[in-house]
Short mmCIF file of C-alpha atoms and ligand atoms in Angstrom, two decimals:
data_model
loop_
_atom_site.label_atom_id
_atom_site.label_comp_id
_atom_site.label_asym_id
_atom_site.label_seq_id
_atom_site.Cartn_x
_atom_site.Cartn_y
_atom_site.Cartn_z
CA MET C 1 -15.11 -20.58 -216.03
CA ASN C 2 -15.59 -23.73 -214.32
CA VAL C 3 -12.14 -23.72 -212.09
CA SER C 4 -12.22 -24.02 -208.19
CA ILE C 5 -9.15 -24.04 -205.80
CA ILE C 6 -9.59 -26.63 -203.64
CA GLY C 7 -6.29 -27.16 -201.95
CA ALA C 8 -3.25 -24.63 -201.85
CA ALA C 9 0.17 -24.67 -199.34
CA THR C 10 3.39 -23.26 -199.09
CA THR C 11 6.82 -23.44 -197.60
CA LYS C 12 8.69 -20.68 -195.79
CA PHE C 13 10.53 -18.96 -198.47
CA GLY C 14 14.59 -17.96 -197.79
CA GLU C 15 17.96 -19.45 -197.51
CA LEU C 16 16.50 -23.24 -197.20
CA TRP C 17 20.51 -24.71 -197.40
CA ASP C 18 19.17 -27.80 -195.53
CA VAL C 19 16.42 -28.70 -197.86
CA SER C 20 16.00 -29.90 -201.11
CA PRO C 21 13.52 -29.54 -204.10
CA ARG C 22 13.20 -32.78 -203.76
CA ALA C 23 11.77 -31.95 -200.01
CA LEU C 24 10.68 -29.13 -201.01
CA ALA C 25 8.34 -30.15 -203.64
CA ARG C 26 6.70 -33.31 -201.55
CA GLU C 27 6.18 -30.44 -198.32
CA VAL C 28 3.56 -28.22 -200.22
CA VAL C 29 2.35 -31.14 -203.24
CA PHE C 30 1.21 -32.92 -200.13
CA GLY C 31 0.04 -30.29 -198.20
CA ALA C 32 -2.04 -28.70 -200.77
CA LEU C 33 -3.61 -32.81 -201.61
CA LYS C 34 -4.81 -32.91 -197.54
CA ASP C 35 -6.09 -28.96 -197.56
CA ALA C 36 -8.24 -30.52 -200.88
CA GLY C 37 -9.11 -33.62 -198.78
CA ILE C 38 -7.93 -35.75 -201.99
CA GLU C 39 -5.44 -38.62 -202.70
CA VAL C 40 -2.75 -38.87 -204.76
CA ARG C 41 -4.07 -41.00 -207.25
CA GLN C 42 -6.93 -38.29 -208.12
CA ILE C 43 -4.65 -36.20 -209.38
CA GLN C 44 -4.78 -36.29 -213.68
CA ALA C 45 -1.94 -34.25 -214.19
CA LEU C 46 1.26 -31.53 -212.81
CA PHE C 47 2.59 -28.94 -213.77
CA VAL C 48 5.60 -27.35 -213.16
CA GLY C 49 6.84 -23.96 -212.38
CA ASN C 50 10.81 -23.41 -212.29
CA MET C 51 13.49 -21.65 -214.34
CA LEU C 52 16.84 -22.38 -213.16
CA SER C 53 16.94 -26.09 -212.23
CA GLY C 54 19.06 -26.69 -215.28
CA MET C 55 21.01 -23.90 -215.74
CA LEU C 56 21.92 -24.05 -212.24
CA GLY C 57 21.50 -27.93 -210.91
CA GLY C 58 21.45 -29.78 -214.34
CA GLN C 59 18.18 -31.10 -213.81
CA GLU C 60 15.71 -31.02 -216.61
CA HIS C 61 12.65 -33.12 -217.23
CA LEU C 62 10.95 -31.79 -214.40
CA GLY C 63 7.63 -33.15 -215.08
CA ALA C 64 8.43 -37.05 -215.10
CA PHE C 65 11.25 -36.32 -212.14
CA PHE C 66 8.57 -34.41 -209.33
CA ALA C 67 5.48 -36.91 -210.63
CA GLU C 68 8.24 -39.74 -210.13
CA GLU C 69 9.21 -37.98 -206.52
CA LEU C 70 5.24 -37.62 -205.65
CA GLY C 71 4.57 -40.48 -206.56
CA PHE C 72 1.97 -39.75 -209.50
CA THR C 73 2.31 -42.69 -211.27
CA ASN C 74 0.69 -42.75 -214.96
CA ALA C 75 -0.33 -38.66 -214.15
CA ALA C 76 0.54 -36.65 -216.97
CA ALA C 77 3.05 -34.02 -216.43
CA PHE C 78 4.64 -30.60 -217.90
CA LYS C 79 7.53 -28.48 -216.64
CA ILE C 80 6.14 -24.63 -217.95
CA GLU C 81 8.76 -21.82 -218.21
CA GLY C 82 8.63 -18.45 -218.49
CA ALA C 83 11.68 -16.61 -216.12
CA CYS C 84 9.60 -15.41 -212.90
CA ALA C 85 6.24 -15.56 -214.55
CA SER C 86 6.89 -19.70 -214.33
CA GLY C 87 4.69 -20.16 -211.63
CA GLY C 88 1.60 -17.74 -212.80
CA LEU C 89 2.08 -19.75 -216.37
CA ALA C 90 2.07 -23.26 -214.62
CA ILE C 91 -1.53 -22.17 -213.30
CA HIS C 92 -2.60 -20.72 -217.09
CA THR C 93 -1.48 -23.76 -218.85
CA ALA C 94 -3.83 -26.22 -215.73
CA VAL C 95 -6.37 -23.87 -216.11
CA ASN C 96 -6.55 -24.46 -219.83
CA GLY C 97 -5.82 -28.28 -219.03
CA ILE C 98 -9.44 -28.56 -217.16
CA LEU C 99 -10.52 -26.38 -219.20
CA SER C 100 -10.20 -28.45 -222.91
CA GLY C 101 -12.06 -31.07 -220.65
CA GLN C 102 -8.67 -33.35 -220.18
CA TYR C 103 -8.45 -33.45 -216.79
CA GLU C 104 -10.79 -33.09 -213.75
CA THR C 105 -7.96 -32.71 -210.91
CA VAL C 106 -4.44 -31.33 -211.11
CA ALA C 107 -2.18 -30.24 -209.11
CA VAL C 108 0.25 -27.34 -209.60
CA LEU C 109 4.01 -27.31 -207.90
CA GLY C 110 6.24 -23.90 -208.53
CA VAL C 111 9.54 -24.80 -207.05
CA GLU C 112 12.87 -22.87 -207.05
CA LYS C 113 16.44 -23.28 -205.38
CA MET C 114 18.91 -20.65 -205.91
CA THR C 115 20.74 -19.86 -202.68
CA ASP C 116 23.30 -23.16 -203.07
CA HIS C 117 24.80 -21.04 -205.97
CA LYS C 118 26.96 -18.33 -206.46
CA PRO C 119 25.36 -14.69 -206.43
CA GLU C 120 27.37 -14.28 -210.13
CA ASP C 121 26.46 -17.46 -211.53
CA VAL C 122 22.53 -16.90 -210.20
CA ALA C 123 23.30 -13.54 -211.62
CA THR C 124 24.01 -14.93 -214.87
CA ALA C 125 21.18 -17.37 -215.09
CA LEU C 126 18.20 -15.19 -214.47
CA MET C 127 19.94 -13.20 -217.59
CA GLY C 128 18.44 -16.16 -219.44
CA ALA C 129 15.34 -14.40 -219.26
CA GLY C 130 16.66 -11.07 -221.41
CA SER C 131 17.65 -10.29 -225.03
CA SER C 132 21.02 -11.58 -226.64
CA GLN C 133 21.49 -7.77 -226.93
CA GLU C 134 21.33 -6.87 -223.09
CA ARG C 135 23.09 -10.11 -221.64
CA ALA C 136 26.37 -8.71 -224.54
CA ALA C 137 26.21 -5.78 -222.76
CA GLY C 138 26.86 -7.33 -219.68
CA CYS C 139 23.24 -5.64 -218.08
CA THR C 140 21.68 -7.61 -214.84
CA PHE C 141 18.15 -7.30 -213.88
CA PRO C 142 18.52 -5.14 -211.31
CA GLY C 143 20.42 -2.95 -214.01
CA LEU C 144 16.98 -3.21 -216.46
CA TYR C 145 14.92 -1.94 -213.70
CA ALA C 146 16.92 0.59 -212.63
CA ILE C 147 16.79 2.14 -216.22
CA LEU C 148 12.91 1.68 -216.01
CA ALA C 149 13.06 3.35 -212.49
CA ARG C 150 15.13 6.25 -214.19
CA MET C 151 12.71 6.61 -216.65
CA HIS C 152 9.74 7.09 -214.38
CA MET C 153 11.45 9.32 -212.57
CA GLN C 154 12.03 11.55 -215.54
CA GLU C 155 8.98 11.69 -216.67
CA PHE C 156 6.93 11.38 -213.50
CA GLY C 157 9.08 13.26 -210.82
CA THR C 158 8.94 9.46 -208.96
CA THR C 159 11.56 9.95 -206.06
CA GLU C 160 14.18 7.06 -204.28
CA GLU C 161 11.62 8.17 -201.37
CA ASP C 162 8.79 7.09 -203.25
CA MET C 163 10.23 3.59 -204.11
CA ALA C 164 11.59 3.00 -200.44
CA ALA C 165 8.02 3.30 -199.66
CA VAL C 166 7.13 0.35 -201.57
CA ALA C 167 9.52 -1.56 -199.65
CA VAL C 168 8.76 -0.31 -196.22
CA LYS C 169 5.29 -1.54 -196.75
CA ASN C 170 6.55 -5.11 -198.16
CA HIS C 171 8.81 -5.37 -195.38
CA TYR C 172 5.81 -4.78 -192.69
CA HIS C 173 3.37 -6.98 -194.35
CA ALA C 174 6.17 -9.63 -194.37
CA SER C 175 6.78 -8.97 -190.66
CA LEU C 176 3.28 -10.74 -190.26
CA ASN C 177 4.05 -13.35 -192.41
CA PRO C 178 5.30 -16.18 -190.73
CA ASN C 179 6.38 -18.11 -194.17
CA ALA C 180 8.00 -14.44 -195.03
CA GLN C 181 12.17 -14.42 -195.43
CA PHE C 182 12.44 -11.13 -194.09
CA HIS C 183 10.40 -10.53 -190.93
CA ARG C 184 12.33 -7.17 -189.34
CA PRO C 185 10.17 -4.12 -190.55
CA ILE C 186 12.53 -1.82 -192.05
CA THR C 187 12.35 2.44 -192.40
CA ILE C 188 12.60 4.66 -195.34
CA GLU C 189 15.94 5.70 -194.31
CA ALA C 190 17.34 2.28 -194.31
CA VAL C 191 16.43 1.15 -197.53
CA LEU C 192 17.70 5.10 -198.80
CA LYS C 193 21.21 4.46 -196.86
CA SER C 194 21.31 0.95 -198.33
CA HIS C 195 24.47 0.10 -200.25
CA LYS C 196 23.67 0.58 -204.21
CA VAL C 197 23.35 -1.92 -206.87
CA ALA C 198 21.74 -0.46 -209.77
CA ASP C 199 21.66 3.47 -209.86
CA PRO C 200 19.04 4.52 -208.11
CA LEU C 201 18.34 1.02 -207.12
CA LYS C 202 19.78 -0.17 -203.39
CA LEU C 203 19.66 -3.24 -201.66
CA LEU C 204 16.24 -2.84 -200.24
CA ASP C 205 15.05 -2.08 -203.33
CA CYS C 206 15.80 -5.60 -204.84
CA SER C 207 14.30 -8.71 -204.16
CA PRO C 208 16.70 -11.21 -202.55
CA ILE C 209 17.86 -14.22 -204.11
CA SER C 210 15.30 -17.39 -202.40
CA ASP C 211 14.30 -21.22 -201.92
CA GLY C 212 10.68 -22.13 -201.60
CA ALA C 213 8.13 -24.00 -203.51
CA SER C 214 4.03 -23.56 -203.17
CA ALA C 215 1.37 -25.20 -204.63
CA LEU C 216 -1.84 -25.65 -205.33
CA VAL C 217 -4.55 -28.30 -206.51
CA LEU C 218 -6.87 -27.17 -209.30
CA SER C 219 -10.29 -28.97 -210.24
CA VAL C 220 -14.08 -29.02 -211.65
CA ARG C 221 -14.89 -29.79 -207.92
CA ARG C 222 -16.46 -26.96 -205.95
CA GLN C 223 -16.30 -26.66 -202.19
CA ALA C 224 -17.99 -24.96 -199.34
CA SER C 225 -15.00 -22.68 -198.65
CA GLY C 226 -14.17 -22.94 -202.31
CA VAL C 227 -12.20 -20.29 -204.22
CA LYS C 228 -12.80 -19.93 -207.74
CA ILE C 229 -10.63 -18.72 -210.91
CA VAL C 230 -12.77 -15.99 -212.86
CA ALA C 231 -9.87 -15.15 -215.17
CA SER C 232 -6.66 -16.51 -216.34
CA SER C 233 -4.71 -14.35 -219.05
CA VAL C 234 -1.01 -14.16 -220.37
CA ALA C 235 0.25 -11.83 -222.56
CA THR C 236 3.61 -11.09 -223.91
CA ASP C 237 5.92 -8.11 -225.21
CA THR C 238 9.88 -8.07 -226.66
CA LEU C 239 12.40 -9.73 -224.44
CA GLY C 240 14.47 -6.38 -224.40
CA LEU C 241 13.80 -2.88 -223.06
CA ASP C 242 15.28 -1.55 -226.91
CA GLN C 243 12.29 -2.65 -228.50
CA ARG C 244 9.76 -1.16 -226.75
CA ALA C 245 7.76 1.77 -227.76
CA SER C 246 7.28 2.95 -223.79
CA LEU C 247 9.67 2.35 -220.86
CA THR C 248 7.25 3.84 -218.11
CA GLU C 249 4.84 1.35 -218.83
CA LEU C 250 4.97 -2.43 -219.06
CA GLN C 251 2.23 -3.04 -222.65
CA ALA C 252 1.83 -6.89 -221.83
CA THR C 253 0.53 -6.18 -217.88
CA LYS C 254 -1.79 -3.70 -219.42
CA GLU C 255 -2.72 -6.40 -221.85
CA ALA C 256 -3.07 -9.15 -219.75
CA ALA C 257 -5.03 -7.30 -217.14
CA LEU C 258 -7.47 -5.89 -220.12
CA ARG C 259 -8.42 -9.82 -221.08
CA ALA C 260 -8.64 -10.61 -217.28
CA TYR C 261 -10.84 -7.93 -217.01
CA LYS C 262 -13.01 -8.73 -219.59
CA GLN C 263 -12.69 -12.44 -218.65
CA ALA C 264 -14.37 -11.85 -215.35
CA GLY C 265 -16.85 -9.34 -216.12
CA ILE C 266 -15.46 -6.92 -213.52
CA GLU C 267 -13.08 -3.53 -213.34
CA ALA C 268 -10.21 -2.94 -211.49
CA LYS C 269 -11.71 -0.99 -208.87
CA ASP C 270 -13.53 -4.53 -207.75
CA ILE C 271 -10.31 -6.09 -207.14
CA ASP C 272 -10.49 -5.84 -203.00
CA VAL C 273 -6.49 -7.63 -202.33
CA ALA C 274 -3.73 -8.03 -205.11
CA GLU C 275 -0.29 -9.38 -205.20
CA ALA C 276 1.46 -7.61 -207.54
CA HIS C 277 5.10 -8.51 -209.24
CA ASP C 278 7.36 -6.25 -206.94
CA CYS C 279 10.89 -7.71 -208.02
CA PHE C 280 12.06 -4.25 -207.59
CA THR C 281 10.23 -1.49 -205.45
CA ILE C 282 10.03 0.36 -209.23
CA ALA C 283 7.95 -2.73 -210.65
CA GLU C 284 5.36 -2.50 -208.41
CA ILE C 285 4.50 1.69 -208.99
CA LEU C 286 4.49 0.31 -212.50
CA ALA C 287 1.84 -2.29 -211.58
CA LEU C 288 0.20 -0.66 -210.13
CA GLU C 289 -0.63 2.25 -212.45
CA ASP C 290 -0.41 -0.76 -215.41
CA LEU C 291 -3.09 -2.98 -214.08
CA GLY C 292 -5.17 -0.22 -213.90
CA PHE C 293 -5.52 0.60 -210.08
CA TYR C 294 -3.89 4.19 -210.51
CA ILE C 295 -3.80 6.78 -213.15
CA LYS C 296 -0.41 6.80 -214.87
CA GLY C 297 2.13 8.68 -212.35
CA SER C 298 0.09 8.49 -209.72
CA ALA C 299 0.78 4.99 -207.91
CA ALA C 300 4.09 6.18 -205.96
CA ARG C 301 2.65 9.07 -203.81
CA ALA C 302 -0.59 7.13 -203.09
CA ILE C 303 1.89 4.17 -201.80
CA GLN C 304 3.61 6.88 -199.59
CA ALA C 305 0.45 7.90 -198.31
CA GLY C 306 -0.31 4.41 -197.16
CA GLU C 307 -3.37 4.10 -199.26
CA VAL C 308 -2.45 0.26 -199.95
CA THR C 309 -1.12 -0.63 -196.50
CA LEU C 310 -2.94 -3.23 -194.62
CA GLY C 311 -4.72 -1.52 -191.61
CA LYS C 312 -4.43 1.66 -193.54
CA ALA C 313 -6.00 1.25 -196.83
CA LYS C 314 -9.87 2.44 -197.46
CA LYS C 315 -10.47 -0.88 -199.62
CA LEU C 316 -7.58 -2.17 -202.05
CA VAL C 317 -4.55 -3.94 -200.01
CA VAL C 318 -1.09 -4.81 -202.54
CA ASN C 319 0.99 -7.52 -201.68
CA SER C 320 -0.04 -8.57 -198.02
CA SER C 321 2.50 -11.72 -198.27
CA GLY C 322 5.18 -9.28 -198.41
CA GLY C 323 5.41 -9.41 -201.98
CA LEU C 324 8.79 -10.66 -203.11
CA LYS C 325 10.26 -7.87 -201.94
CA GLY C 326 9.63 -9.08 -198.49
CA CYS C 327 8.43 -12.96 -198.33
CA GLY C 328 11.34 -13.88 -201.27
CA HIS C 329 11.50 -15.01 -204.75
CA PRO C 330 12.00 -18.26 -205.87
CA ILE C 331 11.36 -17.64 -209.43
CA GLY C 332 9.12 -20.40 -209.65
CA ALA C 333 7.13 -20.48 -206.93
CA THR C 334 6.64 -16.96 -206.91
CA GLY C 335 3.57 -16.84 -209.00
CA VAL C 336 2.07 -19.73 -207.15
CA LYS C 337 2.94 -18.31 -204.10
CA GLN C 338 0.62 -15.26 -204.79
CA VAL C 339 -2.02 -17.21 -205.18
CA VAL C 340 -1.85 -19.18 -202.26
CA GLU C 341 -1.45 -15.90 -200.61
CA LEU C 342 -4.87 -14.99 -202.24
CA VAL C 343 -6.65 -18.34 -201.60
CA ALA C 344 -6.26 -17.81 -197.86
CA GLN C 345 -7.42 -13.99 -198.24
CA LEU C 346 -10.69 -15.50 -199.83
CA ARG C 347 -10.76 -17.79 -197.41
CA GLY C 348 -10.53 -15.15 -193.96
CA THR C 349 -7.76 -17.18 -193.14
CA ALA C 350 -5.04 -14.92 -193.34
CA GLY C 351 -4.26 -14.48 -189.77
CA ALA C 352 -2.82 -11.18 -188.48
CA ARG C 353 -2.87 -10.05 -192.37
CA GLN C 354 -6.04 -10.64 -193.22
CA VAL C 355 -8.47 -7.54 -195.29
CA ALA C 356 -11.47 -7.48 -193.83
CA GLY C 357 -14.31 -8.64 -196.29
CA ALA C 358 -12.18 -9.56 -199.05
CA ARG C 359 -14.07 -11.51 -202.09
CA MET C 360 -12.43 -10.47 -205.36
CA GLY C 361 -8.03 -11.19 -205.65
CA LEU C 362 -5.97 -10.79 -208.41
CA ALA C 363 -2.65 -12.04 -208.95
CA HIS C 364 0.35 -10.40 -211.36
CA ASN C 365 3.59 -12.19 -211.88
CA VAL C 366 5.74 -11.17 -214.45
CA GLY C 367 8.58 -12.34 -216.61
CA GLY C 368 11.73 -10.82 -217.25
CA SER C 369 11.35 -7.09 -217.39
CA GLY C 370 8.10 -7.46 -218.62
CA ALA C 371 8.29 -9.69 -221.57
CA THR C 372 5.63 -11.91 -220.21
CA ALA C 373 2.51 -11.03 -218.37
CA VAL C 374 0.23 -13.43 -216.69
CA VAL C 375 -2.87 -12.35 -214.56
CA HIS C 376 -5.32 -14.23 -212.90
CA ILE C 377 -8.21 -13.20 -210.94
CA LEU C 378 -10.11 -14.49 -207.93
CA LYS C 379 -13.27 -14.94 -206.25
CA ARG C 380 -14.70 -16.06 -203.08
N1 COA G 1 16.51 -7.49 -199.66
C1 COA G 1 16.85 -7.16 -198.20
N2 COA G 1 17.89 -7.49 -197.14
C2 COA G 1 18.85 -8.19 -198.34
C3 COA G 1 18.44 -8.56 -199.43
C4 COA G 1 17.38 -8.29 -200.39
N3 COA G 1 16.97 -8.06 -201.49
N4 COA G 1 19.63 -9.25 -200.54
C5 COA G 1 20.03 -9.65 -199.57
N5 COA G 1 19.47 -9.30 -197.89
C6 COA G 1 20.29 -9.37 -196.82
C7 COA G 1 20.60 -10.73 -196.63
O1 COA G 1 20.00 -11.35 -195.89
C8 COA G 1 21.93 -10.32 -195.42
O2 COA G 1 21.70 -9.79 -194.27
P1 COA G 1 22.53 -10.23 -193.08
O3 COA G 1 24.33 -9.74 -193.11
O4 COA G 1 21.65 -9.72 -191.61
O5 COA G 1 22.57 -12.16 -193.14
C9 COA G 1 22.76 -8.87 -196.63
O6 COA G 1 21.68 -8.49 -196.80
C10 COA G 1 23.94 -9.34 -197.52
O7 COA G 1 23.54 -10.23 -198.26
P2 COA G 1 24.15 -10.79 -200.00
O8 COA G 1 23.52 -11.74 -199.86
O9 COA G 1 25.80 -10.42 -199.00
O10 COA G 1 23.60 -9.90 -200.74
P3 COA G 1 24.38 -9.62 -202.06
O11 COA G 1 24.66 -8.55 -202.22
O12 COA G 1 24.72 -10.73 -202.27
O13 COA G 1 22.72 -9.69 -203.16
C11 COA G 1 21.25 -8.96 -204.33
C12 COA G 1 21.67 -8.73 -202.55
C13 COA G 1 20.32 -7.21 -203.98
C14 COA G 1 22.29 -8.31 -205.51
C15 COA G 1 20.30 -9.94 -204.73
O14 COA G 1 19.60 -9.67 -203.51
C16 COA G 1 19.70 -10.20 -205.83
O15 COA G 1 20.53 -9.85 -207.04
N6 COA G 1 18.70 -9.61 -206.09
C17 COA G 1 17.67 -9.37 -207.37
C18 COA G 1 17.36 -10.66 -207.59
C19 COA G 1 16.82 -10.46 -208.84
O16 COA G 1 16.67 -9.92 -209.95
N7 COA G 1 15.67 -11.48 -209.20
C20 COA G 1 15.00 -11.74 -210.33
C21 COA G 1 14.25 -10.24 -210.76
S1 COA G 1 13.64 -10.11 -212.38
#
């Protein structure tokens, strides 16, 4: 697959009340262009990952909106929406634009502004990613993932402590990331004592409401320090949980991962560093099993034992950025930020978060409660 990532940039994630979406976009797209050493006029197409700007901000037509803002005169521009997987889908669509021969060099922007709005409006807007039955029943995403957590606990004996260990690890990683929303390490006790959001999930089992943007420049051009995309795959499943055959796995993740490993000609064991979609702590446990890193029912204890923690892991490190849990989850930006983090890891520029000798990285981005899954594999 002849697609290289030649530029990458991200803003800090968090409550960015004094910054507009336009300013967030400028910071990261111009940052990624500078990183790539190219000019605005060399960008032939812009792919924007975003979910909520129409529902919360009244602004649709984001392709043209940001193309104008960024001065991409006459460039093709697209908005790509797939709930929390919007960023990953934007990358996938950009990759296909290059592989088709239509474009040589393109920009991908993931951007979301959530904290200016009332939490109940954000929760309602996020449920646009669920099924109509789930909305009619008054479900929220913490509630839907709580069902997945209960099923995993019942079938595999997974405990609230096991889930808390995911939050402890990812907040620790986030404490090493200057761009993360949270910088304070937390303890298992603090997670268990935090207020219940949707039993058994508590405040510290949840990713937060966040603002932020991330960008990439993809090209057929190579760079000496270049990172190549060796697989890009997407799979889907039913929108609603009630139609699924199993609630202890995300079928879309399994399918997207299988396709990606096949495209890259590798196996799960070849991955050194992964950004896995941990919108809730149970989601990382499911992801590590569905991506093939651990057999069903064994990921939770491995995470508790520190097997995927920076500084303790023998090989694979998961969510070195802090993940969605610690770094923050501005919906459309998340999937792009995952790849920005992997680029830093594979270039060897991740500083205190560096995974020694990282050569192969995997990004896993999920929309809704698993209706869309996107997997990218990157190689130095
Ligand atoms: N993790 C850690 N700390 C969090 C947090 C989180 N997820 N959410 C909020 N906080 C912190 C805030 O920074 C604040 O700290 P402070 O008092 O030191 O400033 C405190 O907890 C209270 O914040 P508040 O905004 O009042 O929390 P809330 O109760 O309104 O919202 C959640 C908490 C968990 C309900 C909200 O973050 C949420 O809905 N998360 C899920 C988002 C989601 O569904 N995304 C899509 C996934 S599919």
